[in-house]
Amino acid sequence: MKTLILIAIGSALVNNVVLSQFLGLCPFLGVSKKVKTASGMGTAVIFVITIASLVAAVIYRFILTPLDLQYLRTIVFILVIAALVQFVEMFLKKFIKSLYESLGVYLPLITTNCAVLGVALTNVQKSYGILESVVNGFATAVGFAVAIIILAGLREKMEYNDIPKPFQGMPIVMITAGLMAIAFCGFAGLF
Amino acid sequence: MSEETMTKTPETVGEKKEMPVVLERLWNGLAKENPTFVLTLGMCPTLAVTTSAINGLGMGLTTTVVLALSNVFISMLRKVIPDKVRIPAFIVIIASFVTVMELLLEGYLPSLYDSLGIYIPLIVVNCIILGRAEAYASKNPVIPSFFDGLGMGLGFTFALTCIGLVREILGSGKAFGYMIMPESFVPVSIFVMAPGAFFVLALLTAVQNQIKIKGEAKGKDMSKIGSGSCMGSGCASCRIEGCESRKFYDAKAGGSTQAAAETKTVATVTKKKQQEGGDEA
């Protein structure tokens, strides 16, 4: 239990997936204009990454390892993840309409998001078991959600600020993200 | 581009058509459509691995090999792959080459393999590669595709090395691992840490914006300049033409070859854009 909590805190805050590992940067910068959409994106990412890390860990443990095919993990994971996201989208559309309406728009955006593949590969690299993989995936995604929602909140406040022309748009968002990254560096002292 | 084609055509019989295309593709990747400085694609690896010039160079060259080889294969198979499942097919081809490169690096350059870590397998989802596959290799013959990949890859390498060099000099006073700043220089270590990457990229995009604003004021077409990374989508998304569908199974596909024409149309690209690479260096 203690290791699980340590893994969770470590990947949600200390090694934040966007702010210190730069994975999933594109949705982080692109879908963070409003807190509402940012939280939608965050939820969708939590949903997808948790499922994807479960499926990837199961496949690695029960198919790739017994067959000694670990070196095929990149190919297998990316295909499984891409298919999985599409499948989840179809499933939600068919059976859980309300969830689809709130997450549906964001799902295709995550299909080939590097954070999803990154988490699956990190799990393998750190030789996590299935439970640890799921916890790590969930916590990483929570870290992403926290970061994107904070950034969206900051961006909403910044909207009417007077910013030099070349810095309007993306540059100022990135500077904000950089300042957030400095703040998140503080979590490194947690352990 | 057109000038080059004009002047070079009346020469050797075998190469007369190929050479200008080859050079044009290389130049296109290196400067005119530099994936980092102009199109702002593939930002995740750009930010993550440019803590030093040597890391940037290693990552860039690895990506170049993958890009060139996968372009060749996708181009060879372009008539065999059904349109509807082209994205998974491309991904499989790309992922195979990434795996090959990963194993090679692990075997022969273990230090680079360790410092790049997880970002090597993540080349699979680099939007530059899938973007080139969609926009160029799947519609063009093998040799131009190879040089298109090579040019784009070298452009990416050049950009990563430049950014890495800037960060390394500011952050630790070194260049390619050698101390070059005087003793009195106090390194701003934030630049080799995560936040520094955001700041460097912010400055880069601001420069792009500035060039774009100036260019538009003069009435030039600046639509190619990305200034703001692959907006609002996954990392393997490609803002490049013809890649709007990232769905695994593309039901709407079929008969869409307009992108091939689009890639060829050279919007009045100014010298300014080309200088940009120089400015950053």
Short mmCIF file of C-alpha atoms in Angstrom, two decimals:
data_model
loop_
_atom_site.label_atom_id
_atom_site.label_comp_id
_atom_site.label_asym_id
_atom_site.label_seq_id
_atom_site.Cartn_x
_atom_site.Cartn_y
_atom_site.Cartn_z
CA MET A 1 0.00 0.00 0.00
CA LYS A 2 2.79 2.37 0.91
CA THR A 3 4.56 1.82 -2.41
CA LEU A 4 1.32 2.45 -4.26
CA ILE A 5 0.81 5.78 -2.49
CA LEU A 6 4.41 6.73 -3.20
CA ILE A 7 4.00 5.84 -6.88
CA ALA A 8 0.79 7.85 -7.03
CA ILE A 9 2.22 11.00 -5.45
CA GLY A 10 5.41 10.65 -7.41
CA SER A 11 3.78 10.52 -10.80
CA ALA A 12 0.95 12.96 -10.10
CA LEU A 13 2.99 15.78 -8.59
CA VAL A 14 6.74 15.25 -8.48
CA ASN A 15 7.26 13.95 -12.00
CA ASN A 16 4.26 15.70 -13.45
CA VAL A 17 3.60 14.30 -16.89
CA VAL A 18 3.36 17.61 -18.72
CA LEU A 19 5.36 19.98 -16.61
CA SER A 20 8.43 17.87 -16.08
CA GLN A 21 8.22 15.17 -18.73
CA PHE A 22 6.63 17.12 -21.59
CA LEU A 23 4.25 14.37 -22.57
CA GLY A 24 0.82 15.31 -23.81
CA LEU A 25 1.94 18.84 -24.39
CA CYS A 26 -0.30 19.50 -27.36
CA PRO A 27 -3.68 19.06 -25.66
CA PHE A 28 -2.18 20.80 -22.63
CA LEU A 29 -1.53 23.93 -24.67
CA GLY A 30 -4.37 23.55 -27.11
CA VAL A 31 -7.43 22.70 -25.01
CA SER A 32 -6.70 24.89 -22.00
CA LYS A 33 -8.59 28.03 -22.93
CA LYS A 34 -11.56 27.48 -20.63
CA VAL A 35 -11.71 25.67 -17.31
CA LYS A 36 -14.77 23.78 -18.50
CA THR A 37 -13.16 22.27 -21.59
CA ALA A 38 -9.93 21.71 -19.68
CA SER A 39 -11.70 19.67 -17.06
CA GLY A 40 -13.48 17.71 -19.78
CA MET A 41 -10.16 16.96 -21.39
CA GLY A 42 -8.67 16.08 -18.02
CA THR A 43 -11.46 13.61 -17.28
CA ALA A 44 -11.15 12.02 -20.71
CA VAL A 45 -7.41 11.63 -20.24
CA ILE A 46 -7.86 10.06 -16.81
CA PHE A 47 -10.39 7.66 -18.29
CA VAL A 48 -8.26 6.68 -21.29
CA ILE A 49 -4.89 6.45 -19.58
CA THR A 50 -6.23 4.31 -16.75
CA ILE A 51 -7.85 1.84 -19.14
CA ALA A 52 -4.89 1.91 -21.51
CA SER A 53 -2.34 1.22 -18.80
CA LEU A 54 -4.45 -1.67 -17.52
CA VAL A 55 -4.78 -3.20 -21.00
CA ALA A 56 -1.13 -2.61 -21.87
CA ALA A 57 0.04 -4.13 -18.59
CA VAL A 58 -2.17 -7.20 -19.06
CA ILE A 59 -0.95 -7.69 -22.61
CA TYR A 60 2.66 -7.29 -21.58
CA ARG A 61 2.35 -9.63 -18.64
CA PHE A 62 0.28 -12.41 -20.22
CA ILE A 63 1.11 -12.26 -23.92
CA LEU A 64 4.44 -10.60 -24.60
CA THR A 65 6.42 -11.90 -21.64
CA PRO A 66 5.50 -15.60 -22.00
CA LEU A 67 6.28 -15.45 -25.71
CA ASP A 68 9.54 -13.55 -25.15
CA LEU A 69 8.42 -10.76 -27.43
CA GLN A 70 9.08 -7.82 -25.12
CA TYR A 71 10.93 -5.95 -27.84
CA LEU A 72 7.67 -5.65 -29.80
CA ARG A 73 6.11 -3.60 -27.02
CA THR A 74 6.19 -0.25 -28.83
CA ILE A 75 4.36 -1.59 -31.87
CA VAL A 76 1.84 -3.56 -29.84
CA PHE A 77 1.10 -0.76 -27.38
CA ILE A 78 0.55 1.94 -29.96
CA LEU A 79 -1.82 -0.23 -31.97
CA VAL A 80 -3.70 -1.43 -28.93
CA ILE A 81 -4.05 2.10 -27.58
CA ALA A 82 -5.23 3.54 -30.88
CA ALA A 83 -7.77 0.78 -31.32
CA LEU A 84 -8.83 0.97 -27.68
CA VAL A 85 -9.58 4.67 -27.80
CA GLN A 86 -11.65 4.22 -30.92
CA PHE A 87 -13.45 1.33 -29.31
CA VAL A 88 -14.13 3.25 -26.10
CA GLU A 89 -15.53 6.07 -28.17
CA MET A 90 -17.90 3.75 -30.02
CA PHE A 91 -18.89 1.99 -26.81
CA LEU A 92 -19.73 5.23 -25.04
CA LYS A 93 -21.63 6.53 -28.03
CA LYS A 94 -23.76 3.42 -28.09
CA PHE A 95 -24.33 2.68 -24.41
CA ILE A 96 -23.48 5.60 -22.14
CA LYS A 97 -24.81 8.58 -24.04
CA SER A 98 -24.38 11.13 -21.25
CA LEU A 99 -20.72 10.31 -20.72
CA TYR A 100 -20.16 10.37 -24.45
CA GLU A 101 -21.61 13.83 -24.69
CA SER A 102 -19.22 15.18 -22.10
CA LEU A 103 -16.10 13.27 -23.16
CA GLY A 104 -16.77 12.32 -26.77
CA VAL A 105 -15.21 15.36 -28.35
CA TYR A 106 -11.96 14.84 -26.55
CA LEU A 107 -11.53 11.12 -27.14
CA PRO A 108 -10.30 11.27 -30.75
CA LEU A 109 -7.82 13.92 -29.66
CA ILE A 110 -6.14 11.48 -27.31
CA THR A 111 -5.86 8.59 -29.75
CA THR A 112 -2.22 9.09 -30.44
CA ASN A 113 -1.37 11.30 -27.52
CA CYS A 114 2.17 10.57 -26.44
CA ALA A 115 1.21 10.64 -22.76
CA VAL A 116 -0.85 7.48 -23.15
CA LEU A 117 1.94 5.55 -24.86
CA GLY A 118 4.47 7.15 -22.54
CA VAL A 119 2.72 5.89 -19.42
CA ALA A 120 2.38 2.38 -20.83
CA LEU A 121 6.09 2.30 -21.66
CA THR A 122 7.14 3.79 -18.34
CA ASN A 123 5.20 1.07 -16.56
CA VAL A 124 7.18 -1.54 -18.44
CA GLN A 125 10.47 0.27 -17.96
CA LYS A 126 10.00 0.46 -14.21
CA SER A 127 8.77 -3.16 -14.22
CA TYR A 128 5.53 -2.36 -12.45
CA GLY A 129 2.96 -5.10 -11.90
CA ILE A 130 -0.58 -4.77 -13.14
CA LEU A 131 -1.98 -3.05 -10.05
CA GLU A 132 0.99 -0.69 -9.85
CA SER A 133 0.62 0.10 -13.56
CA VAL A 134 -3.02 1.05 -13.13
CA VAL A 135 -2.25 3.21 -10.10
CA ASN A 136 0.63 4.85 -11.93
CA GLY A 137 -1.53 5.46 -15.00
CA PHE A 138 -4.35 6.92 -12.97
CA ALA A 139 -2.04 9.16 -10.95
CA THR A 140 -0.19 10.39 -14.03
CA ALA A 141 -3.49 11.28 -15.63
CA VAL A 142 -4.64 13.06 -12.47
CA GLY A 143 -1.40 15.04 -12.64
CA PHE A 144 -2.25 15.97 -16.19
CA ALA A 145 -5.77 17.00 -15.24
CA VAL A 146 -4.52 19.12 -12.34
CA ALA A 147 -1.98 20.87 -14.56
CA ILE A 148 -4.38 21.56 -17.42
CA ILE A 149 -7.12 22.86 -15.13
CA ILE A 150 -4.72 25.20 -13.32
CA LEU A 151 -3.40 26.45 -16.64
CA ALA A 152 -6.93 27.02 -17.91
CA GLY A 153 -7.77 28.98 -14.79
CA LEU A 154 -4.71 31.15 -15.28
CA ARG A 155 -5.50 31.66 -18.94
CA GLU A 156 -9.04 32.77 -18.17
CA LYS A 157 -7.63 35.42 -15.85
CA MET A 158 -5.02 36.48 -18.39
CA GLU A 159 -7.42 36.96 -21.23
CA TYR A 160 -7.80 40.71 -20.92
CA ASN A 161 -4.26 41.47 -19.94
CA ASP A 162 -2.16 43.76 -22.05
CA ILE A 163 0.47 41.51 -23.59
CA PRO A 164 3.11 42.60 -26.12
CA LYS A 165 1.92 41.66 -29.57
CA PRO A 166 4.44 38.94 -30.49
CA PHE A 167 3.81 37.25 -27.16
CA GLN A 168 0.05 37.03 -27.59
CA GLY A 169 -1.36 33.56 -28.02
CA MET A 170 0.93 30.62 -27.52
CA PRO A 171 4.11 32.29 -26.23
CA ILE A 172 2.50 33.73 -23.12
CA VAL A 173 0.80 30.40 -22.46
CA MET A 174 4.16 28.69 -22.60
CA ILE A 175 5.69 31.21 -20.25
CA THR A 176 2.82 30.55 -17.87
CA ALA A 177 3.45 26.84 -18.22
CA GLY A 178 7.12 27.44 -17.49
CA LEU A 179 6.26 29.33 -14.31
CA MET A 180 3.95 26.49 -13.32
CA ALA A 181 6.80 24.07 -13.97
CA ILE A 182 8.98 26.06 -11.57
CA ALA A 183 6.25 25.82 -8.97
CA PHE A 184 5.94 22.08 -9.53
CA CYS A 185 9.70 21.73 -9.08
CA GLY A 186 8.93 22.49 -5.45
CA PHE A 187 7.24 19.11 -5.10
CA ALA A 188 10.61 17.47 -5.65
CA GLY A 189 11.36 18.20 -2.01
CA LEU A 190 8.38 16.14 -0.93
CA PHE A 191 10.30 12.93 -0.50
CA MET B 1 12.06 25.84 -56.58
CA SER B 2 10.87 26.54 -60.08
CA GLU B 3 14.06 28.38 -61.01
CA GLU B 4 16.13 25.43 -59.99
CA THR B 5 14.02 23.11 -62.08
CA MET B 6 14.36 25.41 -65.07
CA THR B 7 18.09 25.73 -65.00
CA LYS B 8 18.91 22.12 -64.32
CA THR B 9 16.67 20.28 -66.73
CA PRO B 10 18.71 20.35 -69.92
CA GLU B 11 21.50 18.15 -68.63
CA THR B 12 22.19 14.45 -68.09
CA VAL B 13 19.47 12.15 -69.30
CA GLY B 14 19.06 9.85 -66.34
CA GLU B 15 19.05 12.34 -63.52
CA LYS B 16 17.63 15.36 -65.17
CA LYS B 17 14.23 15.02 -63.59
CA GLU B 18 15.33 13.60 -60.28
CA MET B 19 18.05 15.95 -59.13
CA PRO B 20 16.07 19.17 -58.77
CA VAL B 21 13.30 17.35 -56.91
CA VAL B 22 15.85 15.84 -54.58
CA LEU B 23 17.51 19.16 -53.83
CA GLU B 24 14.20 20.90 -53.52
CA ARG B 25 12.98 18.31 -51.01
CA LEU B 26 16.15 18.63 -48.92
CA TRP B 27 15.95 22.41 -48.91
CA ASN B 28 12.25 22.27 -48.15
CA GLY B 29 12.86 20.20 -45.04
CA LEU B 30 15.89 22.09 -43.86
CA ALA B 31 14.65 25.61 -44.25
CA LYS B 32 11.45 26.38 -46.07
CA GLU B 33 9.26 24.06 -44.04
CA ASN B 34 11.58 23.38 -41.15
CA PRO B 35 9.46 21.20 -38.88
CA THR B 36 10.47 22.97 -35.69
CA PHE B 37 11.21 26.56 -36.62
CA VAL B 38 8.51 27.03 -39.25
CA LEU B 39 5.80 24.41 -38.79
CA THR B 40 6.21 23.97 -35.01
CA LEU B 41 5.57 20.26 -35.07
CA GLY B 42 6.82 17.55 -32.76
CA MET B 43 7.13 19.76 -29.73
CA CYS B 44 7.18 17.07 -27.05
CA PRO B 45 10.58 15.62 -27.97
CA THR B 46 11.85 19.08 -28.84
CA LEU B 47 11.28 20.28 -25.32
CA ALA B 48 12.20 17.11 -23.54
CA VAL B 49 15.53 16.13 -25.02
CA THR B 50 17.16 19.47 -25.73
CA THR B 51 18.85 19.73 -22.36
CA SER B 52 22.16 19.52 -24.20
CA ALA B 53 23.29 19.88 -27.78
CA ILE B 54 24.50 16.31 -27.98
CA ASN B 55 21.14 14.93 -26.83
CA GLY B 56 19.38 17.08 -29.41
CA LEU B 57 21.73 15.85 -32.11
CA GLY B 58 21.23 12.21 -31.12
CA MET B 59 17.46 12.51 -31.01
CA GLY B 60 17.42 14.39 -34.30
CA LEU B 61 19.54 11.83 -36.11
CA THR B 62 17.51 8.92 -34.74
CA THR B 63 14.34 10.60 -35.92
CA THR B 64 15.95 11.30 -39.30
CA VAL B 65 16.74 7.63 -39.86
CA VAL B 66 13.24 6.58 -38.89
CA LEU B 67 11.68 9.31 -41.01
CA ALA B 68 13.69 8.54 -44.13
CA LEU B 69 13.24 4.78 -43.91
CA SER B 70 9.56 4.87 -43.07
CA ASN B 71 8.98 7.34 -45.90
CA VAL B 72 10.69 4.93 -48.30
CA PHE B 73 8.60 1.99 -47.16
CA ILE B 74 5.33 3.87 -47.07
CA SER B 75 6.05 5.18 -50.52
CA MET B 76 6.82 1.69 -51.80
CA LEU B 77 3.62 0.33 -50.28
CA ARG B 78 1.45 3.29 -51.12
CA LYS B 79 -0.49 1.42 -53.80
CA VAL B 80 -0.94 -1.69 -51.67
CA ILE B 81 -2.24 -0.10 -48.47
CA PRO B 82 -6.02 0.43 -48.56
CA ASP B 83 -7.01 3.99 -47.85
CA LYS B 84 -9.25 3.08 -44.96
CA VAL B 85 -6.61 1.46 -42.81
CA ARG B 86 -3.69 3.60 -43.89
CA ILE B 87 -3.10 5.21 -40.50
CA PRO B 88 -2.62 1.91 -38.62
CA ALA B 89 -0.50 0.65 -41.51
CA PHE B 90 1.71 3.74 -41.32
CA ILE B 91 1.95 3.41 -37.57
CA VAL B 92 3.07 -0.21 -37.84
CA ILE B 93 5.77 0.68 -40.37
CA ILE B 94 6.98 3.61 -38.28
CA ALA B 95 6.90 1.62 -35.05
CA SER B 96 8.95 -1.16 -36.63
CA PHE B 97 11.72 1.24 -37.57
CA VAL B 98 11.57 2.87 -34.18
CA THR B 99 12.01 -0.53 -32.56
CA VAL B 100 14.97 -1.26 -34.82
CA MET B 101 16.58 2.06 -33.92
CA GLU B 102 15.88 1.49 -30.24
CA LEU B 103 17.64 -1.88 -30.29
CA LEU B 104 20.57 -0.47 -32.27
CA LEU B 105 21.03 2.43 -29.88
CA GLU B 106 20.77 0.13 -26.89
CA GLY B 107 23.48 -2.06 -28.39
CA TYR B 108 25.91 0.48 -29.78
CA LEU B 109 25.31 3.81 -28.03
CA PRO B 110 24.12 2.87 -24.54
CA SER B 111 24.93 6.29 -23.08
CA LEU B 112 22.72 8.06 -25.59
CA TYR B 113 20.07 5.38 -25.11
CA ASP B 114 20.07 6.08 -21.38
CA SER B 115 19.89 9.83 -21.68
CA LEU B 116 17.08 9.79 -24.26
CA GLY B 117 15.22 7.06 -22.40
CA ILE B 118 11.52 6.89 -23.02
CA TYR B 119 11.64 9.47 -25.79
CA ILE B 120 13.11 6.98 -28.25
CA PRO B 121 10.03 4.73 -28.41
CA LEU B 122 7.92 7.88 -28.37
CA ILE B 123 9.30 8.79 -31.79
CA VAL B 124 6.37 6.66 -32.98
CA VAL B 125 3.91 9.37 -32.04
CA ASN B 126 6.01 12.22 -33.34
CA CYS B 127 3.69 14.20 -35.55
CA ILE B 128 6.42 15.01 -38.05
CA ILE B 129 6.72 11.39 -39.10
CA LEU B 130 3.05 10.60 -39.47
CA GLY B 131 2.59 14.00 -41.04
CA ARG B 132 5.17 13.36 -43.73
CA ALA B 133 3.75 9.89 -44.34
CA GLU B 134 0.31 11.35 -44.91
CA ALA B 135 1.26 14.47 -46.73
CA TYR B 136 4.10 13.29 -48.91
CA ALA B 137 5.23 9.68 -48.86
CA SER B 138 1.82 8.17 -49.44
CA LYS B 139 1.43 10.13 -52.65
CA ASN B 140 4.88 10.31 -54.17
CA PRO B 141 7.51 7.98 -55.63
CA VAL B 142 10.22 6.41 -53.53
CA ILE B 143 13.26 8.59 -54.22
CA PRO B 144 11.63 11.97 -53.60
CA SER B 145 10.00 10.52 -50.50
CA PHE B 146 13.35 9.39 -49.19
CA PHE B 147 14.84 12.83 -49.66
CA ASP B 148 11.75 14.46 -48.24
CA GLY B 149 12.21 12.40 -45.09
CA LEU B 150 15.92 13.08 -45.05
CA GLY B 151 15.42 16.81 -45.48
CA MET B 152 12.73 17.03 -42.82
CA GLY B 153 14.79 14.90 -40.46
CA LEU B 154 17.91 17.00 -40.96
CA GLY B 155 15.86 20.13 -40.46
CA PHE B 156 14.57 18.67 -37.20
CA THR B 157 18.11 17.67 -36.19
CA PHE B 158 19.39 21.15 -36.95
CA ALA B 159 16.64 22.73 -34.88
CA LEU B 160 17.08 20.37 -31.94
CA THR B 161 20.84 20.90 -31.92
CA CYS B 162 20.43 24.67 -32.00
CA ILE B 163 17.90 24.70 -29.18
CA GLY B 164 20.02 22.23 -27.22
CA LEU B 165 23.11 24.36 -27.74
CA VAL B 166 21.37 27.51 -26.52
CA ARG B 167 20.01 25.76 -23.45
CA GLU B 168 23.33 24.09 -22.70
CA ILE B 169 25.36 27.29 -23.01
CA LEU B 170 22.95 29.29 -20.86
CA GLY B 171 22.28 26.54 -18.39
CA SER B 172 25.71 25.06 -17.82
CA GLY B 173 28.19 27.15 -19.81
CA LYS B 174 29.11 24.22 -22.01
CA ALA B 175 28.77 23.41 -25.68
CA PHE B 176 28.70 19.74 -26.70
CA GLY B 177 30.02 18.93 -23.24
CA TYR B 178 33.04 21.26 -23.39
CA MET B 179 33.29 24.28 -21.12
CA ILE B 180 33.28 27.35 -23.33
CA MET B 181 32.20 30.15 -21.05
CA PRO B 182 34.74 32.01 -18.89
CA GLU B 183 35.11 31.13 -15.22
CA SER B 184 33.18 34.18 -14.13
CA PHE B 185 30.03 33.01 -15.97
CA VAL B 186 27.31 31.93 -13.59
CA PRO B 187 25.16 29.30 -15.28
CA VAL B 188 21.42 29.91 -15.22
CA SER B 189 20.63 26.32 -14.38
CA ILE B 190 16.90 26.82 -14.88
CA PHE B 191 17.55 26.56 -18.61
CA VAL B 192 18.58 22.93 -18.46
CA MET B 193 15.64 22.13 -16.21
CA ALA B 194 12.05 21.61 -17.32
CA PRO B 195 10.86 25.23 -16.97
CA GLY B 196 13.68 26.49 -19.18
CA ALA B 197 12.35 24.43 -22.06
CA PHE B 198 9.04 26.26 -21.88
CA PHE B 199 10.75 29.64 -21.78
CA VAL B 200 12.97 28.87 -24.76
CA LEU B 201 10.00 27.63 -26.74
CA ALA B 202 7.98 30.68 -25.75
CA LEU B 203 10.72 32.95 -27.10
CA LEU B 204 10.93 30.90 -30.27
CA THR B 205 7.20 31.18 -30.88
CA ALA B 206 7.29 34.88 -30.11
CA VAL B 207 9.95 35.33 -32.81
CA GLN B 208 7.77 33.37 -35.20
CA ASN B 209 4.79 35.53 -34.35
CA GLN B 210 6.81 38.66 -34.92
CA ILE B 211 7.94 37.45 -38.35
CA LYS B 212 4.41 36.44 -39.17
CA ILE B 213 2.98 39.80 -38.16
CA LYS B 214 5.59 41.66 -40.19
CA GLY B 215 5.14 39.40 -43.17
CA GLU B 216 1.39 39.75 -43.15
CA ALA B 217 1.71 43.49 -42.91
CA LYS B 218 3.59 43.32 -46.20
CA GLY B 219 0.89 41.14 -47.65
CA LYS B 220 2.82 37.91 -47.81
CA ASP B 221 1.36 34.50 -47.24
CA MET B 222 2.46 33.39 -43.81
CA SER B 223 -0.01 30.60 -43.25
CA LYS B 224 2.69 27.99 -43.12
CA ILE B 225 4.29 29.35 -39.99
CA GLY B 226 2.88 27.32 -37.15
CA SER B 227 3.58 29.61 -34.20
CA GLY B 228 1.80 27.62 -31.58
CA SER B 229 2.53 23.93 -31.97
CA CYS B 230 0.08 21.26 -32.94
CA MET B 231 -2.94 22.97 -31.52
CA GLY B 232 -5.60 21.20 -29.63
CA SER B 233 -4.84 17.67 -30.54
CA GLY B 234 -2.72 14.66 -29.85
CA CYS B 235 0.97 14.75 -30.45
CA ALA B 236 0.75 12.65 -33.54
CA SER B 237 -1.80 14.94 -34.99
CA CYS B 238 -0.58 16.78 -37.94
CA ARG B 239 -1.62 20.24 -38.79
CA ILE B 240 -0.22 19.58 -42.20
CA GLU B 241 -2.71 19.24 -44.99
CA GLY B 242 -4.63 16.04 -45.46
CA CYS B 243 -4.15 14.74 -41.98
CA GLU B 244 -7.30 15.96 -40.31
CA SER B 245 -8.44 12.42 -39.67
CA ARG B 246 -6.50 10.69 -36.97
CA LYS B 247 -9.11 8.04 -36.50
CA PHE B 248 -7.83 4.54 -36.37
CA TYR B 249 -10.26 3.33 -38.97
CA ASP B 250 -10.87 6.05 -41.43
CA ALA B 251 -14.29 5.47 -42.89
CA LYS B 252 -14.35 8.68 -44.82
CA ALA B 253 -11.13 7.96 -46.67
CA GLY B 254 -10.92 7.40 -50.34
CA GLY B 255 -10.16 9.60 -53.30
CA SER B 256 -8.49 12.30 -51.33
CA THR B 257 -5.40 13.22 -53.17
CA GLN B 258 -5.76 16.94 -53.04
CA ALA B 259 -3.05 17.09 -50.44
CA ALA B 260 -0.47 15.98 -52.97
CA ALA B 261 -1.17 19.05 -55.00
CA GLU B 262 -1.15 21.19 -51.90
CA THR B 263 2.28 20.07 -50.82
CA LYS B 264 3.61 21.18 -54.16
CA THR B 265 2.05 24.59 -54.21
CA VAL B 266 4.73 26.85 -52.97
CA ALA B 267 3.22 29.83 -51.34
CA THR B 268 5.34 32.90 -51.78
CA VAL B 269 7.82 31.99 -49.17
CA THR B 270 10.05 34.82 -48.26
CA LYS B 271 13.72 34.84 -47.51
CA LYS B 272 12.77 36.00 -44.06
CA LYS B 273 11.44 32.58 -43.26
CA GLN B 274 14.65 30.96 -44.33
CA GLN B 275 16.71 33.34 -42.29
CA GLU B 276 14.79 32.36 -39.26
CA GLY B 277 16.85 29.23 -38.84
CA GLY B 278 19.97 31.35 -38.95
CA ASP B 279 18.67 33.81 -36.40
CA GLU B 280 17.96 31.08 -33.93
CA ALA B 281 21.40 29.58 -34.33
#
